[in-house]
C-alpha cells in the first residue's frame, strides 16, 4: 500500500487545481513564480523553511490559493522526507496549519489529504501503527459527521494503508472495498482507484480466491490514469496466471 505514497507529492499539487486566482498585479505574480522556481526545487533543502513563509505571504497578496497551499505543504514535506529536528512535532504543526488553511478556503479534499497523506502516513513510516490508526479513525469520524463521500473515501484509503502496514490484509482489503464502493456508487473522483482494484485482486489471489480477481483487474485497467497504474494491474495479472498454472499467459503479460 505504501508504494502509492510515492505519488502523494505529485497529487499534492493537483488537489486544489480547480481553484484559480483572481486577476491581480502581473508583476507580483511574476515575482511569486520566480521566487518559487528559485527556492523550491529540493524539498529537503533547509531554505524551504524560511522561503515557505515568504511564498505564502506572496500567495495571499496575489490571492493564489494553489501557491499558498504549495507554500504550506513545502514546510511539511521538509520534515516528512526526513529532515530537521523534532520531526514529529513539526509535522503535526505543519499539517494542522495546512488543514486550517484548507478549511478557510473550503477545500475538504485538501483537508483530508493532508491529514492522511502526511500525518497518518508519517506515523506508518515510523512504525507507529497504533497512532496512525487512531488518527485515521478520528478522520473517519469527522468525515462521517460532515457526510461528504469524497472525504470518507480518503479516510477508507488511509485505514487500508494502516491495516496493510500492520499485516492485516483482510482488514485492509475491507477498507479498499469500501473506498471502491464509494467510487462506483457516489460519483466521487479517486485518482488512485486503479491501484485499489489491483490490490484487492492481489489479496484475493494470495488468499486462494483467484476467481474474484479477473473482474477487478478489468476495472483496474479501465480506470488507469498513468503508466504506473497500468503496470501495477499487469503485474497482478501475472500473479493471477501463475496461480492458475498458466505460465505462458504470465510470460505474455510481462
GROMACS .gro file of C-alpha atoms in nm:
model
  254
    1UNK     CA    1   0.000   0.000   0.000
    2UNK     CA    2   0.275   0.245   0.083
    3UNK     CA    3   0.406   0.222  -0.271
    4UNK     CA    4   0.124   0.460  -0.358
    5UNK     CA    5   0.253   0.727  -0.125
    6UNK     CA    6   0.527   0.789  -0.379
    7UNK     CA    7   0.255   0.953  -0.587
    8UNK     CA    8   0.140   1.168  -0.298
    9UNK     CA    9   0.380   1.455  -0.358
   10UNK     CA   10   0.259   1.470  -0.721
   11UNK     CA   11  -0.106   1.459  -0.622
   12UNK     CA   12  -0.046   1.732  -0.366
   13UNK     CA   13  -0.001   1.981  -0.650
   14UNK     CA   14  -0.330   1.866  -0.808
   15UNK     CA   15  -0.555   1.866  -0.503
   16UNK     CA   16  -0.683   2.220  -0.542
   17UNK     CA   17  -0.609   2.264  -0.909
   18UNK     CA   18  -0.965   2.368  -0.985
   19UNK     CA   19  -0.926   2.688  -0.783
   20UNK     CA   20  -0.793   2.981  -0.984
   21UNK     CA   21  -0.662   3.311  -0.854
   22UNK     CA   22  -0.830   3.638  -0.927
   23UNK     CA   23  -0.672   3.899  -1.153
   24UNK     CA   24  -0.403   4.088  -0.965
   25UNK     CA   25  -0.087   4.280  -1.040
   26UNK     CA   26   0.109   4.079  -1.300
   27UNK     CA   27   0.441   4.197  -1.154
   28UNK     CA   28   0.353   4.042  -0.817
   29UNK     CA   29   0.255   3.717  -0.987
   30UNK     CA   30   0.577   3.702  -1.185
   31UNK     CA   31   0.780   3.773  -0.871
   32UNK     CA   32   0.598   3.500  -0.681
   33UNK     CA   33   0.652   3.241  -0.953
   34UNK     CA   34   1.017   3.337  -0.989
   35UNK     CA   35   1.062   3.302  -0.611
   36UNK     CA   36   0.901   2.958  -0.621
   37UNK     CA   37   1.129   2.840  -0.903
   38UNK     CA   38   1.435   2.972  -0.721
   39UNK     CA   39   1.382   2.815  -0.379
   40UNK     CA   40   1.154   2.513  -0.417
   41UNK     CA   41   1.347   2.270  -0.634
   42UNK     CA   42   1.452   2.042  -0.347
   43UNK     CA   43   1.206   1.959  -0.065
   44UNK     CA   44   1.497   1.860   0.161
   45UNK     CA   45   1.679   2.194   0.131
   46UNK     CA   46   1.658   2.387   0.464
   47UNK     CA   47   1.591   2.708   0.271
   48UNK     CA   48   1.229   2.598   0.224
   49UNK     CA   49   1.165   2.650   0.596
   50UNK     CA   50   1.201   3.027   0.565
   51UNK     CA   51   1.114   3.053   0.196
   52UNK     CA   52   0.778   2.885   0.251
   53UNK     CA   53   0.665   3.166   0.482
   54UNK     CA   54   0.766   3.427   0.226
   55UNK     CA   55   0.597   3.238  -0.056
   56UNK     CA   56   0.280   3.204   0.149
   57UNK     CA   57   0.268   3.580   0.211
   58UNK     CA   58   0.320   3.644  -0.160
   59UNK     CA   59   0.045   3.399  -0.247
   60UNK     CA   60  -0.200   3.565  -0.010
   61UNK     CA   61  -0.126   3.906  -0.165
   62UNK     CA   62  -0.182   3.754  -0.510
   63UNK     CA   63  -0.494   3.570  -0.394
   64UNK     CA   64  -0.340   3.249  -0.530
   65UNK     CA   65  -0.478   2.960  -0.325
   66UNK     CA   66  -0.282   2.697  -0.516
   67UNK     CA   67   0.054   2.861  -0.445
   68UNK     CA   68  -0.047   2.921  -0.083
   69UNK     CA   69  -0.117   2.552  -0.046
   70UNK     CA   70   0.219   2.465  -0.202
   71UNK     CA   71   0.397   2.704   0.034
   72UNK     CA   72   0.241   2.548   0.342
   73UNK     CA   73   0.300   2.198   0.213
   74UNK     CA   74   0.667   2.261   0.142
   75UNK     CA   75   0.744   2.309   0.510
   76UNK     CA   76   0.559   1.989   0.599
   77UNK     CA   77   0.742   1.799   0.326
   78UNK     CA   78   1.081   1.911   0.455
   79UNK     CA   79   1.019   1.722   0.777
   80UNK     CA   80   0.814   1.443   0.617
   81UNK     CA   81   1.103   1.343   0.393
   82UNK     CA   82   1.339   1.301   0.687
   83UNK     CA   83   1.496   1.639   0.752
   84UNK     CA   84   1.533   1.853   1.062
   85UNK     CA   85   1.493   1.801   1.435
   86UNK     CA   86   1.170   1.743   1.627
   87UNK     CA   87   1.018   1.595   1.313
   88UNK     CA   88   0.701   1.463   1.472
   89UNK     CA   89   0.606   1.791   1.640
   90UNK     CA   90   0.695   1.984   1.326
   91UNK     CA   91   0.485   1.760   1.103
   92UNK     CA   92   0.188   1.781   1.340
   93UNK     CA   93   0.213   2.160   1.347
   94UNK     CA   94   0.256   2.182   0.971
   95UNK     CA   95  -0.036   1.951   0.897
   96UNK     CA   96  -0.259   2.144   1.137
   97UNK     CA   97  -0.168   2.470   0.965
   98UNK     CA   98  -0.239   2.316   0.626
   99UNK     CA   99  -0.573   2.181   0.749
  100UNK     CA  100  -0.667   2.522   0.889
  101UNK     CA  101  -0.590   2.682   0.556
  102UNK     CA  102  -0.793   2.417   0.372
  103UNK     CA  103  -1.089   2.495   0.597
  104UNK     CA  104  -1.051   2.867   0.538
  105UNK     CA  105  -1.079   2.821   0.161
  106UNK     CA  106  -1.345   2.550   0.186
  107UNK     CA  107  -1.135   2.268   0.042
  108UNK     CA  108  -1.229   1.943   0.213
  109UNK     CA  109  -1.021   1.737  -0.030
  110UNK     CA  110  -0.701   1.915   0.071
  111UNK     CA  111  -0.801   1.899   0.439
  112UNK     CA  112  -0.832   1.519   0.446
  113UNK     CA  113  -0.546   1.463   0.205
  114UNK     CA  114  -0.305   1.648   0.435
  115UNK     CA  115  -0.428   1.450   0.734
  116UNK     CA  116  -0.397   1.115   0.557
  117UNK     CA  117  -0.101   1.155   0.323
  118UNK     CA  118   0.123   1.344   0.561
  119UNK     CA  119   0.025   1.272   0.922
  120UNK     CA  120  -0.115   0.918   0.904
  121UNK     CA  121   0.146   0.806   0.653
  122UNK     CA  122   0.422   0.964   0.862
  123UNK     CA  123   0.323   0.751   1.160
  124UNK     CA  124   0.313   0.445   0.935
  125UNK     CA  125   0.666   0.507   0.809
  126UNK     CA  126   0.780   0.542   1.170
  127UNK     CA  127   0.619   0.210   1.266
  128UNK     CA  128   0.375   0.390   1.496
  129UNK     CA  129   0.080   0.190   1.366
  130UNK     CA  130  -0.149   0.239   1.663
  131UNK     CA  131  -0.112   0.617   1.649
  132UNK     CA  132  -0.168   0.605   1.271
  133UNK     CA  133  -0.483   0.402   1.328
  134UNK     CA  134  -0.608   0.645   1.591
  135UNK     CA  135  -0.559   0.940   1.353
  136UNK     CA  136  -0.730   0.757   1.067
  137UNK     CA  137  -1.027   0.670   1.287
  138UNK     CA  138  -1.052   1.034   1.401
  139UNK     CA  139  -1.052   1.136   1.036
  140UNK     CA  140  -1.332   0.895   0.955
  141UNK     CA  141  -1.546   1.009   1.248
  142UNK     CA  142  -1.509   1.372   1.139
  143UNK     CA  143  -1.577   1.295   0.773
  144UNK     CA  144  -1.888   1.093   0.852
  145UNK     CA  145  -2.015   1.385   1.058
  146UNK     CA  146  -1.980   1.607   0.750
  147UNK     CA  147  -2.143   1.342   0.527
  148UNK     CA  148  -1.908   1.406   0.236
  149UNK     CA  149  -1.845   1.087   0.042
  150UNK     CA  150  -1.515   1.205  -0.105
  151UNK     CA  151  -1.376   1.275   0.241
  152UNK     CA  152  -1.499   0.940   0.371
  153UNK     CA  153  -1.330   0.767   0.078
  154UNK     CA  154  -1.000   0.934   0.171
  155UNK     CA  155  -1.040   0.801   0.525
  156UNK     CA  156  -1.103   0.448   0.397
  157UNK     CA  157  -0.786   0.482   0.188
  158UNK     CA  158  -0.590   0.582   0.499
  159UNK     CA  159  -0.733   0.298   0.706
  160UNK     CA  160  -0.648   0.048   0.434
  161UNK     CA  161  -0.288   0.173   0.440
  162UNK     CA  162  -0.266   0.138   0.816
  163UNK     CA  163  -0.401  -0.217   0.826
  164UNK     CA  164  -0.178  -0.319   0.535
  165UNK     CA  165   0.125  -0.189   0.727
  166UNK     CA  166   0.012  -0.390   1.030
  167UNK     CA  167  -0.006  -0.702   0.814
  168UNK     CA  168  -0.384  -0.736   0.849
  169UNK     CA  169  -0.454  -0.787   0.479
  170UNK     CA  170  -0.822  -0.885   0.506
  171UNK     CA  171  -0.896  -0.578   0.716
  172UNK     CA  172  -0.703  -0.366   0.469
  173UNK     CA  173  -0.900  -0.517   0.183
  174UNK     CA  174  -1.224  -0.441   0.365
  175UNK     CA  175  -1.150  -0.069   0.358
  176UNK     CA  176  -1.027  -0.081  -0.001
  177UNK     CA  177  -1.361  -0.230  -0.099
  178UNK     CA  178  -1.542   0.044   0.092
  179UNK     CA  179  -1.347   0.307  -0.099
  180UNK     CA  180  -1.426   0.129  -0.426
  181UNK     CA  181  -1.795   0.120  -0.335
  182UNK     CA  182  -1.798   0.498  -0.289
  183UNK     CA  183  -1.614   0.545  -0.619
  184UNK     CA  184  -1.861   0.327  -0.807
  185UNK     CA  185  -2.182   0.450  -0.647
  186UNK     CA  186  -2.129   0.810  -0.533
  187UNK     CA  187  -1.964   0.962  -0.842
  188UNK     CA  188  -1.652   1.053  -0.642
  189UNK     CA  189  -1.318   1.106  -0.817
  190UNK     CA  190  -1.035   0.887  -0.685
  191UNK     CA  191  -0.713   0.924  -0.878
  192UNK     CA  192  -0.554   0.603  -0.748
  193UNK     CA  193  -0.864   0.384  -0.758
  194UNK     CA  194  -0.698   0.165  -1.022
  195UNK     CA  195  -0.438   0.062  -0.765
  196UNK     CA  196  -0.713  -0.022  -0.518
  197UNK     CA  197  -0.875  -0.258  -0.768
  198UNK     CA  198  -0.534  -0.418  -0.830
  199UNK     CA  199  -0.454  -0.453  -0.459
  200UNK     CA  200  -0.791  -0.606  -0.378
  201UNK     CA  201  -0.742  -0.854  -0.663
  202UNK     CA  202  -0.391  -0.944  -0.539
  203UNK     CA  203  -0.521  -1.013  -0.191
  204UNK     CA  204  -0.789  -1.244  -0.329
  205UNK     CA  205  -0.522  -1.429  -0.529
  206UNK     CA  206  -0.296  -1.465  -0.225
  207UNK     CA  207  -0.587  -1.594  -0.016
  208UNK     CA  208  -0.679  -1.861  -0.271
  209UNK     CA  209  -0.980  -1.679  -0.413
  210UNK     CA  210  -0.835  -1.607  -0.757
  211UNK     CA  211  -1.174  -1.640  -0.924
  212UNK     CA  212  -1.267  -1.299  -0.783
  213UNK     CA  213  -0.966  -1.125  -0.936
  214UNK     CA  214  -1.038  -1.102  -1.314
  215UNK     CA  215  -1.330  -0.859  -1.291
  216UNK     CA  216  -1.137  -0.637  -1.053
  217UNK     CA  217  -0.835  -0.631  -1.283
  218UNK     CA  218  -1.051  -0.533  -1.579
  219UNK     CA  219  -1.170  -0.236  -1.374
  220UNK     CA  220  -0.812  -0.159  -1.272
  221UNK     CA  221  -0.711  -0.120  -1.636
  222UNK     CA  222  -1.029   0.067  -1.724
  223UNK     CA  223  -0.969   0.327  -1.450
  224UNK     CA  224  -0.593   0.354  -1.507
  225UNK     CA  225  -0.469   0.711  -1.531
  226UNK     CA  226  -0.095   0.654  -1.553
  227UNK     CA  227   0.167   0.407  -1.665
  228UNK     CA  228   0.221   0.320  -1.300
  229UNK     CA  229  -0.144   0.217  -1.264
  230UNK     CA  230  -0.130   0.006  -1.580
  231UNK     CA  231   0.192  -0.170  -1.484
  232UNK     CA  232   0.057  -0.243  -1.135
  233UNK     CA  233  -0.251  -0.410  -1.283
  234UNK     CA  234  -0.046  -0.614  -1.531
  235UNK     CA  235   0.182  -0.741  -1.255
  236UNK     CA  236  -0.123  -0.865  -1.066
  237UNK     CA  237  -0.239  -1.034  -1.386
  238UNK     CA  238   0.093  -1.219  -1.382
  239UNK     CA  239   0.020  -1.336  -1.027
  240UNK     CA  240  -0.326  -1.445  -1.137
  241UNK     CA  241  -0.198  -1.651  -1.431
  242UNK     CA  242   0.069  -1.812  -1.216
  243UNK     CA  243  -0.194  -1.902  -0.956
  244UNK     CA  244  -0.394  -2.063  -1.238
  245UNK     CA  245  -0.087  -2.253  -1.358
  246UNK     CA  246  -0.078  -2.069  -1.691
  247UNK     CA  247   0.290  -1.977  -1.722
  248UNK     CA  248   0.255  -1.895  -2.092
  249UNK     CA  249  -0.006  -1.629  -2.018
  250UNK     CA  250   0.208  -1.496  -1.731
  251UNK     CA  251   0.507  -1.451  -1.964
  252UNK     CA  252   0.287  -1.282  -2.224
  253UNK     CA  253   0.154  -1.039  -1.964
  254UNK     CA  254   0.502  -0.921  -1.872
   0.00000   0.00000   0.00000
